[in-house]
Coordinates of C-alpha atoms in Angstrom, one line a residue:
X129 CA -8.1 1.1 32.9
X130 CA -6.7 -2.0 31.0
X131 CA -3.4 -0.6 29.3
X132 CA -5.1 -2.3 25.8
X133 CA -8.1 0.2 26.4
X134 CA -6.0 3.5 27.0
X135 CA -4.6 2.2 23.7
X136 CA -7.5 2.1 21.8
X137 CA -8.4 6.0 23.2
X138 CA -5.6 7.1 22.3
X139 CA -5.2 6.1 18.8
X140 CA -8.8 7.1 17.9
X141 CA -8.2 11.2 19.9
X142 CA -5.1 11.6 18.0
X143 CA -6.8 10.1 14.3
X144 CA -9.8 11.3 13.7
X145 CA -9.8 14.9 15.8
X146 CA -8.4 15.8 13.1
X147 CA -9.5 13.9 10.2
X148 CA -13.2 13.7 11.1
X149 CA -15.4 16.7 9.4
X150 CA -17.2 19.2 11.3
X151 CA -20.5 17.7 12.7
X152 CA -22.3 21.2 11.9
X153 CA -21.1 21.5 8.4
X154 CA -23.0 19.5 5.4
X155 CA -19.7 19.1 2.7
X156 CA -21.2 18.7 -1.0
X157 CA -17.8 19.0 -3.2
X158 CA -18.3 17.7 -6.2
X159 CA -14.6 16.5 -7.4
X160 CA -13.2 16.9 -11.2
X161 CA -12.7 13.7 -12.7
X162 CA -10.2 12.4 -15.4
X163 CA -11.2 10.8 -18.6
X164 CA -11.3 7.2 -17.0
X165 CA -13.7 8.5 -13.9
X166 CA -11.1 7.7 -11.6
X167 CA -8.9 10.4 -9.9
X168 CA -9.7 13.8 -9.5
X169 CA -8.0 17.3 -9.7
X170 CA -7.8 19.0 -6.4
X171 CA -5.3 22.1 -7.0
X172 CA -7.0 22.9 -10.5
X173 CA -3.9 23.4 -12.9
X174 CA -3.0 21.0 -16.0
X175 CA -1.0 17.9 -15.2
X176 CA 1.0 15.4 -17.7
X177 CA -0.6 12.6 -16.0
X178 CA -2.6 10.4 -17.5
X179 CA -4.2 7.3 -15.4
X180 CA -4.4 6.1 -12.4
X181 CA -3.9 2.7 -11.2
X182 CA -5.1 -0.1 -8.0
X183 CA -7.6 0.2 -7.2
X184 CA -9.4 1.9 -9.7
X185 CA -8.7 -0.7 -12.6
X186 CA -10.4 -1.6 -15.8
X187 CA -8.9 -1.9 -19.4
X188 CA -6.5 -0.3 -21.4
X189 CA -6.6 3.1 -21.7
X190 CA -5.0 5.9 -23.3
X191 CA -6.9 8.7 -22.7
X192 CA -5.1 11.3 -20.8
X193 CA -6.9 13.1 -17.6
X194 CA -7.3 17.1 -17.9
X195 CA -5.8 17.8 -14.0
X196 CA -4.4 15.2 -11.7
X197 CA -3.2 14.9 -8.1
X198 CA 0.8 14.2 -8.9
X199 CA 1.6 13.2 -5.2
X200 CA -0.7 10.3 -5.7
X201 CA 0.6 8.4 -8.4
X202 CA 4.4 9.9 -7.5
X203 CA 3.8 8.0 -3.5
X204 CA 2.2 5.1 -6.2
X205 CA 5.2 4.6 -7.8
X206 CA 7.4 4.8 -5.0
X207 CA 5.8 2.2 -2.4
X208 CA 5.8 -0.5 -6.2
X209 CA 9.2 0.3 -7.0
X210 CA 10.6 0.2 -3.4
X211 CA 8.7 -3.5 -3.3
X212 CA 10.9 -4.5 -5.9
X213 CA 13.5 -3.7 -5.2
X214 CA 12.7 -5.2 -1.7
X215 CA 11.6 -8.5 -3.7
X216 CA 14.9 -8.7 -5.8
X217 CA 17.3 -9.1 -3.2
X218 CA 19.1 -11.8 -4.0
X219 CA 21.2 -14.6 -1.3
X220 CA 22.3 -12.6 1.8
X221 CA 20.2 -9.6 1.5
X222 CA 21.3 -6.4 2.1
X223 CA 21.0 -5.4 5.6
X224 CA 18.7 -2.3 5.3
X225 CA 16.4 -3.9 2.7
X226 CA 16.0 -7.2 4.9
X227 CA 12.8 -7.6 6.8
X228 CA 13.0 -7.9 10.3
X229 CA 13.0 -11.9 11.6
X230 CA 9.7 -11.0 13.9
X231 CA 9.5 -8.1 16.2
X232 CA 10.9 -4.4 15.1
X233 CA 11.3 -2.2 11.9
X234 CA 12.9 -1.5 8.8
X235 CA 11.9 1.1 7.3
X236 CA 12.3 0.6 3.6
X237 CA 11.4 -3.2 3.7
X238 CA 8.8 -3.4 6.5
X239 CA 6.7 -0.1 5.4
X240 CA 6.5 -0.8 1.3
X241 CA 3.5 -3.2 1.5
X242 CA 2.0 -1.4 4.4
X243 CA 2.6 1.8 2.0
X244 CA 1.1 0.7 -1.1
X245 CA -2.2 -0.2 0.8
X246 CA -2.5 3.3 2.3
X247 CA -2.1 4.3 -1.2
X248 CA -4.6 2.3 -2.6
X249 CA -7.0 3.8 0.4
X250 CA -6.0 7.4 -0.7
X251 CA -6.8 6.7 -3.9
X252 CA -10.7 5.2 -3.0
X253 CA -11.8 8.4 -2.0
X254 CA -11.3 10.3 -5.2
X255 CA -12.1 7.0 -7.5
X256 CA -15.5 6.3 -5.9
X257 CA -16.6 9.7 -4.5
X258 CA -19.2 9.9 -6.8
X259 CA -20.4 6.1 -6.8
X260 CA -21.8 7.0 -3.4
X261 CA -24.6 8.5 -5.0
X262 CA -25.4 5.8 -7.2
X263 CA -27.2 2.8 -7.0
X264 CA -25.1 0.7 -4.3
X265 CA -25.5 -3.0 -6.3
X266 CA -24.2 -2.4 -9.5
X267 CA -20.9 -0.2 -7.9
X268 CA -20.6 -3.1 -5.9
X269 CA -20.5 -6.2 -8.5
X270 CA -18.0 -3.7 -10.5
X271 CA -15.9 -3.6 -6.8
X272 CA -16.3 -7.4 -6.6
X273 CA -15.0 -8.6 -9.9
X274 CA -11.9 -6.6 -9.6
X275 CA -11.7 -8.2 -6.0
X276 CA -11.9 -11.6 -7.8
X277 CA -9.9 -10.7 -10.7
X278 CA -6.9 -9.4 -8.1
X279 CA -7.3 -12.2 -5.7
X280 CA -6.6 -15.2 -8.6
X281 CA -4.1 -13.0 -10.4
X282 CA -2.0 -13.4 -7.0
X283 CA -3.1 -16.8 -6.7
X284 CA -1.7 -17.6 -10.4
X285 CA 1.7 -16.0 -9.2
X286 CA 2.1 -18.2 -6.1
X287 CA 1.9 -21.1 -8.2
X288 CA 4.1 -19.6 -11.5
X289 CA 5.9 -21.3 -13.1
X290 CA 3.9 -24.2 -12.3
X291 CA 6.9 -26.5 -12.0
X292 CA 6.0 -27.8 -8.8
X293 CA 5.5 -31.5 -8.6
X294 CA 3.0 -31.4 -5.3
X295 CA 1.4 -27.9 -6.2
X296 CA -1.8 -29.1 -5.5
X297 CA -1.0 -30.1 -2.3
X298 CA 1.0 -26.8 -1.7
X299 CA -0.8 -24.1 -3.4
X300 CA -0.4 -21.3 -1.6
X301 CA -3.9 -19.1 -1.0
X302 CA -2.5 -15.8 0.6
X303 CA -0.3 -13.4 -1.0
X304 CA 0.8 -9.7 -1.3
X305 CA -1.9 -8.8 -4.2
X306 CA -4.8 -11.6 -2.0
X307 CA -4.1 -8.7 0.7
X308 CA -4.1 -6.0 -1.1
X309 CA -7.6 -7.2 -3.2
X310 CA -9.3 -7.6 0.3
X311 CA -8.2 -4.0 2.1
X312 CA -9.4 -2.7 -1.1
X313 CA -13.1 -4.6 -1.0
X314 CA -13.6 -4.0 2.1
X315 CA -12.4 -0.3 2.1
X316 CA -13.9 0.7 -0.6
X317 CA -17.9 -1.3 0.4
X318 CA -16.9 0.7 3.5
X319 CA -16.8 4.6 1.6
X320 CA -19.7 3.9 -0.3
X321 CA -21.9 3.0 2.7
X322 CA -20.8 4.7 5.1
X323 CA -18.8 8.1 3.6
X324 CA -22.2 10.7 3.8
X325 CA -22.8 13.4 5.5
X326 CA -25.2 11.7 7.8
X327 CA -24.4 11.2 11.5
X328 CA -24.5 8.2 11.8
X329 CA -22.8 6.3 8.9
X330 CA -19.8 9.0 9.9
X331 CA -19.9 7.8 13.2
X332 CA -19.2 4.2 11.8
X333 CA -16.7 5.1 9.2
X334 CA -14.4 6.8 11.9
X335 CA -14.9 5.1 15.4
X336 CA -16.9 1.8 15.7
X337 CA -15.5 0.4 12.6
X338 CA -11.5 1.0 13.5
X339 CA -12.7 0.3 17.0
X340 CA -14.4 -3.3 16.1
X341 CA -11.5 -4.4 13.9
X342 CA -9.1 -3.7 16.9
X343 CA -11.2 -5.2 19.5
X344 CA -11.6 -8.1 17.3
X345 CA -7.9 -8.6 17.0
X346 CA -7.0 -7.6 20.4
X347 CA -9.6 -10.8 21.2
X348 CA -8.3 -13.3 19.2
X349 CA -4.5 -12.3 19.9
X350 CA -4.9 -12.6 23.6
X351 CA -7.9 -14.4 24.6
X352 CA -7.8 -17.9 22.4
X353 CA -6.4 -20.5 24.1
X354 CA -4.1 -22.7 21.9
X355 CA -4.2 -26.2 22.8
X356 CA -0.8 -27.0 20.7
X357 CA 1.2 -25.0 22.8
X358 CA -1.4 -24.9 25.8
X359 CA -0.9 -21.0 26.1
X360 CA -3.2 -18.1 25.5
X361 CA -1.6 -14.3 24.5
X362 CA 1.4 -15.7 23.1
X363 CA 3.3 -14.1 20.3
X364 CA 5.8 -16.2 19.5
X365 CA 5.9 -17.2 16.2
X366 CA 5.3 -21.0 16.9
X367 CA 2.4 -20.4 19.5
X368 CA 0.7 -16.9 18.3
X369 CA -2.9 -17.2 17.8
X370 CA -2.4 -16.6 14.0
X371 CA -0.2 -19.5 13.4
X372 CA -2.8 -21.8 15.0
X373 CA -5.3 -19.9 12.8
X374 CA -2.8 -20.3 9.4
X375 CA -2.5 -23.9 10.5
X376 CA -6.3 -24.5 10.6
X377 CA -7.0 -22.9 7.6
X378 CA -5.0 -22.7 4.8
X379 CA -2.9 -26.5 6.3
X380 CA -0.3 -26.8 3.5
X381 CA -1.6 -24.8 1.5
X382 CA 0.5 -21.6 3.4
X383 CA 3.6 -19.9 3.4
X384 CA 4.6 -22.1 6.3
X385 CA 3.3 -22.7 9.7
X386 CA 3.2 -19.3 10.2
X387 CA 1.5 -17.0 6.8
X388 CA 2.8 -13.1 6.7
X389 CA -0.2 -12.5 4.8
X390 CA -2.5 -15.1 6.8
X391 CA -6.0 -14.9 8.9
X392 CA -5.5 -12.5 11.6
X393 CA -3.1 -10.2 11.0
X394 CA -5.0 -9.1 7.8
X395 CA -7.6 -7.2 10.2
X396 CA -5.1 -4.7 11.3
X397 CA -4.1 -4.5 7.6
X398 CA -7.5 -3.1 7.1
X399 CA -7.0 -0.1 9.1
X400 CA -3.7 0.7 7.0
X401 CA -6.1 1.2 3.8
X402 CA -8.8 2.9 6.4
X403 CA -5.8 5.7 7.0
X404 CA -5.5 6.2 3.6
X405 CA -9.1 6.4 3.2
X406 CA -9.3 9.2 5.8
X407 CA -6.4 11.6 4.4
X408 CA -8.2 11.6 0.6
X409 CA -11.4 12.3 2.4
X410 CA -10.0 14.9 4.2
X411 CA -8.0 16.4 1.0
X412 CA -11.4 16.2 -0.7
X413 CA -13.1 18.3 2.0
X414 CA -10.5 21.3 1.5
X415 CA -10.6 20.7 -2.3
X416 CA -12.6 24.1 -2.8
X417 CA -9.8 26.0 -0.9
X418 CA -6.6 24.2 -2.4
X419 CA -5.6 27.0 -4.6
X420 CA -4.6 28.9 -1.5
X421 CA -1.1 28.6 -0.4
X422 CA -2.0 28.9 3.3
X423 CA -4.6 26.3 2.9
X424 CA -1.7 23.5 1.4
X425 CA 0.7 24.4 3.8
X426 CA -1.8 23.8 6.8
X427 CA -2.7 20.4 5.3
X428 CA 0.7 19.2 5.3
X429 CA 1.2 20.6 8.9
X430 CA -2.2 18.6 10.3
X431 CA -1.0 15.6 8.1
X432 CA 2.6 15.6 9.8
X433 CA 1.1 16.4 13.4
X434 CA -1.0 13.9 13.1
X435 CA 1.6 11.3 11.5
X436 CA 3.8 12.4 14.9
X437 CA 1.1 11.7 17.3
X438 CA 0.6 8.1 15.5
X439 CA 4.5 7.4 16.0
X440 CA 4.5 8.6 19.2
X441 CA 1.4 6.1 20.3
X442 CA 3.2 3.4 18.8
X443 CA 6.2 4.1 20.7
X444 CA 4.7 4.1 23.8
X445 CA 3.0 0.9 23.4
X446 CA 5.7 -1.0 21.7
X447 CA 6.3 -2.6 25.2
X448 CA 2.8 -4.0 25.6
X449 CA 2.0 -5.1 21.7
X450 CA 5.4 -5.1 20.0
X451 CA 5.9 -3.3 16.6
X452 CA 6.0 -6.4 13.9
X453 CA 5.1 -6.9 10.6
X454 CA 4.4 -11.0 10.3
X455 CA 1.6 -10.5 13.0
X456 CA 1.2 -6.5 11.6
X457 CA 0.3 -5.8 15.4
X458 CA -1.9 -2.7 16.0
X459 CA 1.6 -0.4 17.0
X460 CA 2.7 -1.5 13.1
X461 CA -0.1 -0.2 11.5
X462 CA 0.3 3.1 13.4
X463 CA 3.6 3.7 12.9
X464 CA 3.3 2.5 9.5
X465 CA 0.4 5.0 8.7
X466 CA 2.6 7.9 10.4
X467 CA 5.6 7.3 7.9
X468 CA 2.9 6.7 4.6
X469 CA 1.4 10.0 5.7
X470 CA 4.8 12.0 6.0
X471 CA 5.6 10.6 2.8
X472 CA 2.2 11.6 1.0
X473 CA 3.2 15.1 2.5
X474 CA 6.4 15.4 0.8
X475 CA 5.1 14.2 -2.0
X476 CA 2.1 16.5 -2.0
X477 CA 4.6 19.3 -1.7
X478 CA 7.2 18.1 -4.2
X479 CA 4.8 17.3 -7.2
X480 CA 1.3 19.2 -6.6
X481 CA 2.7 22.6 -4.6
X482 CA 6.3 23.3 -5.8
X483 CA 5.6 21.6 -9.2
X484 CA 8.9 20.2 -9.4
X485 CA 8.0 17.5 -12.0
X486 CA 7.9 19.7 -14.2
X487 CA 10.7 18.9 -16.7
X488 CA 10.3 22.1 -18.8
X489 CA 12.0 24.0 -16.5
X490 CA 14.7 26.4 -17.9
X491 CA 17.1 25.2 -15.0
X492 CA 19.1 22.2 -16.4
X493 CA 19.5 21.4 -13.1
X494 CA 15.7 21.5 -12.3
X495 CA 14.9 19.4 -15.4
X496 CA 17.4 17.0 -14.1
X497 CA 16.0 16.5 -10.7
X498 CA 12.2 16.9 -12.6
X499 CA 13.3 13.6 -14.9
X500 CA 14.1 11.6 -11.5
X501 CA 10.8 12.6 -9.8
X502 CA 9.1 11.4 -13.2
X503 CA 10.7 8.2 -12.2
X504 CA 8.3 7.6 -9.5
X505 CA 5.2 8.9 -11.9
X506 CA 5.8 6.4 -14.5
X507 CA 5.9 3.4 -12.1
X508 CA 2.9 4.7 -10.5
X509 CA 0.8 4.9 -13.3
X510 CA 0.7 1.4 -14.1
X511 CA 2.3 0.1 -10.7
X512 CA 0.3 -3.4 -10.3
X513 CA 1.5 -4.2 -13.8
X514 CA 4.8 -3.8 -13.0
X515 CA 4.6 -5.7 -9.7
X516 CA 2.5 -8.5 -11.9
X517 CA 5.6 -8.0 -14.1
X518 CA 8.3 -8.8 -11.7
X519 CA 7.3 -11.5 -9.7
X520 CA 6.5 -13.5 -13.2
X521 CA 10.1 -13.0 -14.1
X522 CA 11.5 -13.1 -10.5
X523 CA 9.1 -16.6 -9.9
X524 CA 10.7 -18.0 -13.2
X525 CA 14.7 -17.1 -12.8
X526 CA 14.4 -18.7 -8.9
X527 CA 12.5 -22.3 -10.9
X528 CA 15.0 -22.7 -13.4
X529 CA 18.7 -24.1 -12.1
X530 CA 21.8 -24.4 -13.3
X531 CA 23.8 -27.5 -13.8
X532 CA 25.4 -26.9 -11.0
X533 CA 21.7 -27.1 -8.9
X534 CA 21.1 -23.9 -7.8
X535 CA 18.8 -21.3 -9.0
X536 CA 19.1 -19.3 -12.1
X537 CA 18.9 -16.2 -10.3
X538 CA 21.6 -17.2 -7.5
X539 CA 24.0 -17.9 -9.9
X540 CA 23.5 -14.6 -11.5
X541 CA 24.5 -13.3 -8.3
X542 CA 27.5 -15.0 -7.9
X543 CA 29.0 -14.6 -11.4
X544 CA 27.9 -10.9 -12.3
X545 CA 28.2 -9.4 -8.6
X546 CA 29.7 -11.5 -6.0
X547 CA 32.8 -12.1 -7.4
X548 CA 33.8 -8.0 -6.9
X549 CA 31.2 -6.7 -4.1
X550 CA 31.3 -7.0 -0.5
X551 CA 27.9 -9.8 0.8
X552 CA 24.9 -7.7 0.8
X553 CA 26.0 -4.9 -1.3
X554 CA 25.6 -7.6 -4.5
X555 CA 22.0 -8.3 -3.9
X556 CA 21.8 -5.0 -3.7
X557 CA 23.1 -3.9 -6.7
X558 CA 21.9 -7.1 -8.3
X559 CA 18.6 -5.5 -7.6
X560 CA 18.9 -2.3 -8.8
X561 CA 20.4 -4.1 -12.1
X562 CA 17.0 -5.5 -12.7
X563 CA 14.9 -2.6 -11.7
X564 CA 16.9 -0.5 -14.2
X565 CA 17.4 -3.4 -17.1
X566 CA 13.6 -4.3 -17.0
X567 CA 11.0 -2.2 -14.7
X568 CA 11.7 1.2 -15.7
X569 CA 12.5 0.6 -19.2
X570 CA 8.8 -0.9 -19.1
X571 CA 7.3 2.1 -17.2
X572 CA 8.7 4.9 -19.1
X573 CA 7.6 3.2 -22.5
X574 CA 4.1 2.8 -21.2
X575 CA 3.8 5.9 -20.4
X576 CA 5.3 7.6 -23.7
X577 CA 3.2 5.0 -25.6
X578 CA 0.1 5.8 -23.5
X579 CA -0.9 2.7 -22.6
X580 CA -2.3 2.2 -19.5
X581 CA -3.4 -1.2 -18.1
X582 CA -6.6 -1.2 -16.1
X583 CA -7.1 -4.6 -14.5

C-alpha cells in the first residue's frame, strides 16, 4: 500500500469513528435559536451574549439571544484577535508571531487563519441546522450573496488605499476574507445537502467528500508535470504545482509567483471548515443530554482524543507530505484541526461548563479573570468587522510615508518603540499598542452599545 493511501485511512479511522452518528439511530434535535436565527443554546441557561458573527451575517442588530454557546464566540474572538495581532507586526517580527518561510509550524501565527475557518465551520452547524428543512434555492441565493458580498469586501482591501499607480495591472484576487468566503460556501452548500439522517448523503458528508478533496490534491501536488521547472511532485516553492497554478491564473494579479491563499492549496483549506463542521454536528447530536456533567466532560475527552490522534497522524507523515502552511499540505490541516479542537475544548469548559465569564462573581479575583475572558467575547461578537477594521487602517499607515520615504507605520516603530526595545520585541509591543489603542476599545463599545454588524 502506497504510503499516500495508508494516509488517507488513517485520517478518515481516527475522524469520523468518532464524529460520525450512529447508523441505527434517526437524531431529530430541534436546536433553540437566538433572536437573529443564528446560533443556538446547547447547555440551556441564560447567557450575556448577544450575536453571532461569520458566517451567519446579515444587518445590524441589536437584539440580544435568550441562551448562547459562550465557547463559540469566546474561540471567535480569539482566532480574530490573535490575526491581528499576527497582522500588526511591524519590521523584524517577533520571532514567535513570524510565520514560518515554507515548511514547519508556528503555532500562534501559522494556526490563527486555519483557526478562524474551523470556527466559522462550527458555527454552520447551529446557524443553518434548520435551513436543511427548507426549500434548498432560496437558503442558497441567501448563502451566495454573502459569498459575494465577503469575496469583494476582501477584494476592496487588497486594493485599499487605492494609491497604486498599476493597480489594475496588480490587483490582487485571493485574500484571507476570498478564503474564508469560499470554505464557508462550499461548507455550508455541503450541510444543507448532505447533513440528514439518510445514509447516503451521511456517507458523502463524512468520507467521499474529505476523501475526493484529498485525492484531488494529492493528484495535482504529485502527478502534474511542470514544464517550467520540467519536474513533477515538487514542493519547492518555485516549482510546486501551485505556483505553476497561481502563475496561470491569477498572472500579476497575485501575491507573487507563489499565492498563500492561491488555487490549490485552498482544497485542503476546505477540510479545515469541514472539521469544524463535524464537532457542531456532533455537539448538536448530544444537545438533549448537555445538562449532564458526565455528558460535557466525555465530549471534551472524545474532542481531545480525537484532536491527539489528528496530531499524531500528522506527525507521522510529516516526512512524506511536510507540515506547511503556503501550500496548507494535508498534515497542516490535521494538525491544525487537532490544536482548533483542543482550543474549542478549553473554551467549552472555561465559558459554557465552569461559567467563568461570569463577571458577577463575588470573588474580585474571579471578576477579574471573568473581565479578561470577556475580552475574547467582545471580539468575537463582531470579529469580521474588526478584521475589516484593521486591515483598512493597517493598509492605509503602510501607503502613506514619511519625508524621510519610508512607511508611516515603520516609522512609528522606530520612534515610539525601537529606540528602547530589543528587535522583535518592538513589533511586538507595537502590536499590542494598536490592538489595545483601537480594536478593543471598538469591540467593547459595540458590545455595550449593542450593535452588532451582520454583513
Amino acid at each position: 500500500m502506497r504510503p499516500t493511501t495508508a494516509f488517507s485511512i488513517l485520517f478518515f479511522t481516527a475522524g469520523m469513528s468518532l464524529l460520525s452518528p450512529p447508523a441505527s439511530r434517526q437524531l431529530t434535535i430541534q436546536p433553540v435559536y437566538d433572536s437573529t436565527g443564528s446560533t443556538s443554546t446547547l447547555l440551556g441557561y441564560p447567557s450575556t451574549d448577544r450575536s453571532s458573527n461569520f458566517p451567519d451575517t446579515k444587518s445590524v442588530s441589536s437584539s440580544p439571544p435568550a441562551q448562547r454557546l459562550l465557547s463559540l464566540d469566546a474561540l471567535r474572538g480569539v482566532a480574530v484577535l490573535f490575526m491581528i495581532i499576527v497582522n500588526y507586526q511591524g519590521h523584524n517580527p517577533y520571532p514567535a508571531l513570524q510565520h514560518v518561510d515554507w515548511f514547519g509550524f508556528h503555532l500562534i501565527a501559522d494556526q490563527v487563519f486555519p483557526l478562524f475557518l474551523f470556527v466559522a465551520g462550527v458555527a454552520i452547524a447551529f446557524a443553518y441546522k434548520n435551513a436543511r428543512r427548507q426549500p434548498k434555492y432560496p437558503t442558497m441565493l441567501k448563502i451566495a450573496r454573502r459569498f459575494v458580498l465577503l469575496f469583494a469586501i476582501g477584494l476592496l482591501l487588497n486594493a485599499f488605499p487605492f494609491t497604486e499607480s498599476d493597480l489594475l495591472q496588480t490587483w490582487r484576487i485571493m485574500g484571507v476574507l476570498q478564503r474564508a468566503a469560499i470554505c464557508y460556501v462550499v461548507t455550508t452548500a455541503l450541510y444543507i445537502t448532505c447533513g440528514t439522517d439518510a445514509l447516503w448523503p451521511q456517507r458523502y458528508l463524512y468520507f467521499i467528500y474529505p476523501a475526493t478533496i484529498f485525492i484531488l490534491w494529492m493528484s495535482l501536488t504529485f502527478a502534474v508535470y511542470n514544464p517550467a521547472c520540467q519536474t513533477r511532485g515538487d514542493l519547492s516553492e518555485t516549482c510546486c504545482t501551485e505556483t505553476m497554478f497561481d502563475s496561470a491564473v491569477f498572472g500579476s494579479h497575485s501575491y507573487g509567483i507563489f499565492d498563500p491563499e492561491g488555487t490549490i492549496s485552498t482544497l485542503p483549506s476546505l477540510l479545515t471548515s469541514w472539521s469544524g463542521l463535524l464537532i457542531g454536528m456532533h455537539l448538536n447530536r448530544r444537545k438533549p443530554e448537555l445538562h449532564r456533567p458526565l455528558v460535557q466532560y466525555k465530549l471534551i475527552a472524545h474532542w481531545l482524543l480525537l484532536a491527539a490522534g489528528l496530531a499524531s497522524i500528522a506527525g507521522m507523515f510529516d516526512s512524506l507530505i511536510p507540515i506547511g502552511k503556503p501550500l496548507w499540505t494535508p498534515t497542516f490541516t490535521l494538525l491544525t484541526s487537532a490544536v482548533s479542537i483542543v482550543l474549542f475544548a478549553v473554551n467549552f469548559y472555561l465559558y459554557d461548563i465552569q461559567r467563568l465569564a461570569d463577571k458577577s462573581h463575588p470573588n474580585a479575583a474571579y471578576r477579574a479573570f471573568a473581565y479578561l475572558l470577556y475580552i475574547f467575547l467582545a471580539c468575537g461578537r463582531n470579529s469580521t468587522v474588526l478584521y475589516i477594521l484593521s486591515e483598512l487602517v493597517l493598509n492605509l499607515f503602510w501607503a502613506v510615508n514619511v519625508p524621510s520615504g519610508i512607511p508611516l507605520y515603520q516609522a512609528m516603530q522606530n520612534i515610539m518603540f525601537s529606540t528602547w526595545l530589543p528587535q522583535g520585541l518592538d513589533s511586538l509591543v507595537l502590536s499590542l499598542f494598536w490592538v489595545v489603542l483601537m480594536i478593543l476599545p471598538v469591540a467593547i463599545l459595540m458590545d455595550y452599545r449593542r450593535i452588532y454588524i451582520k454583513l
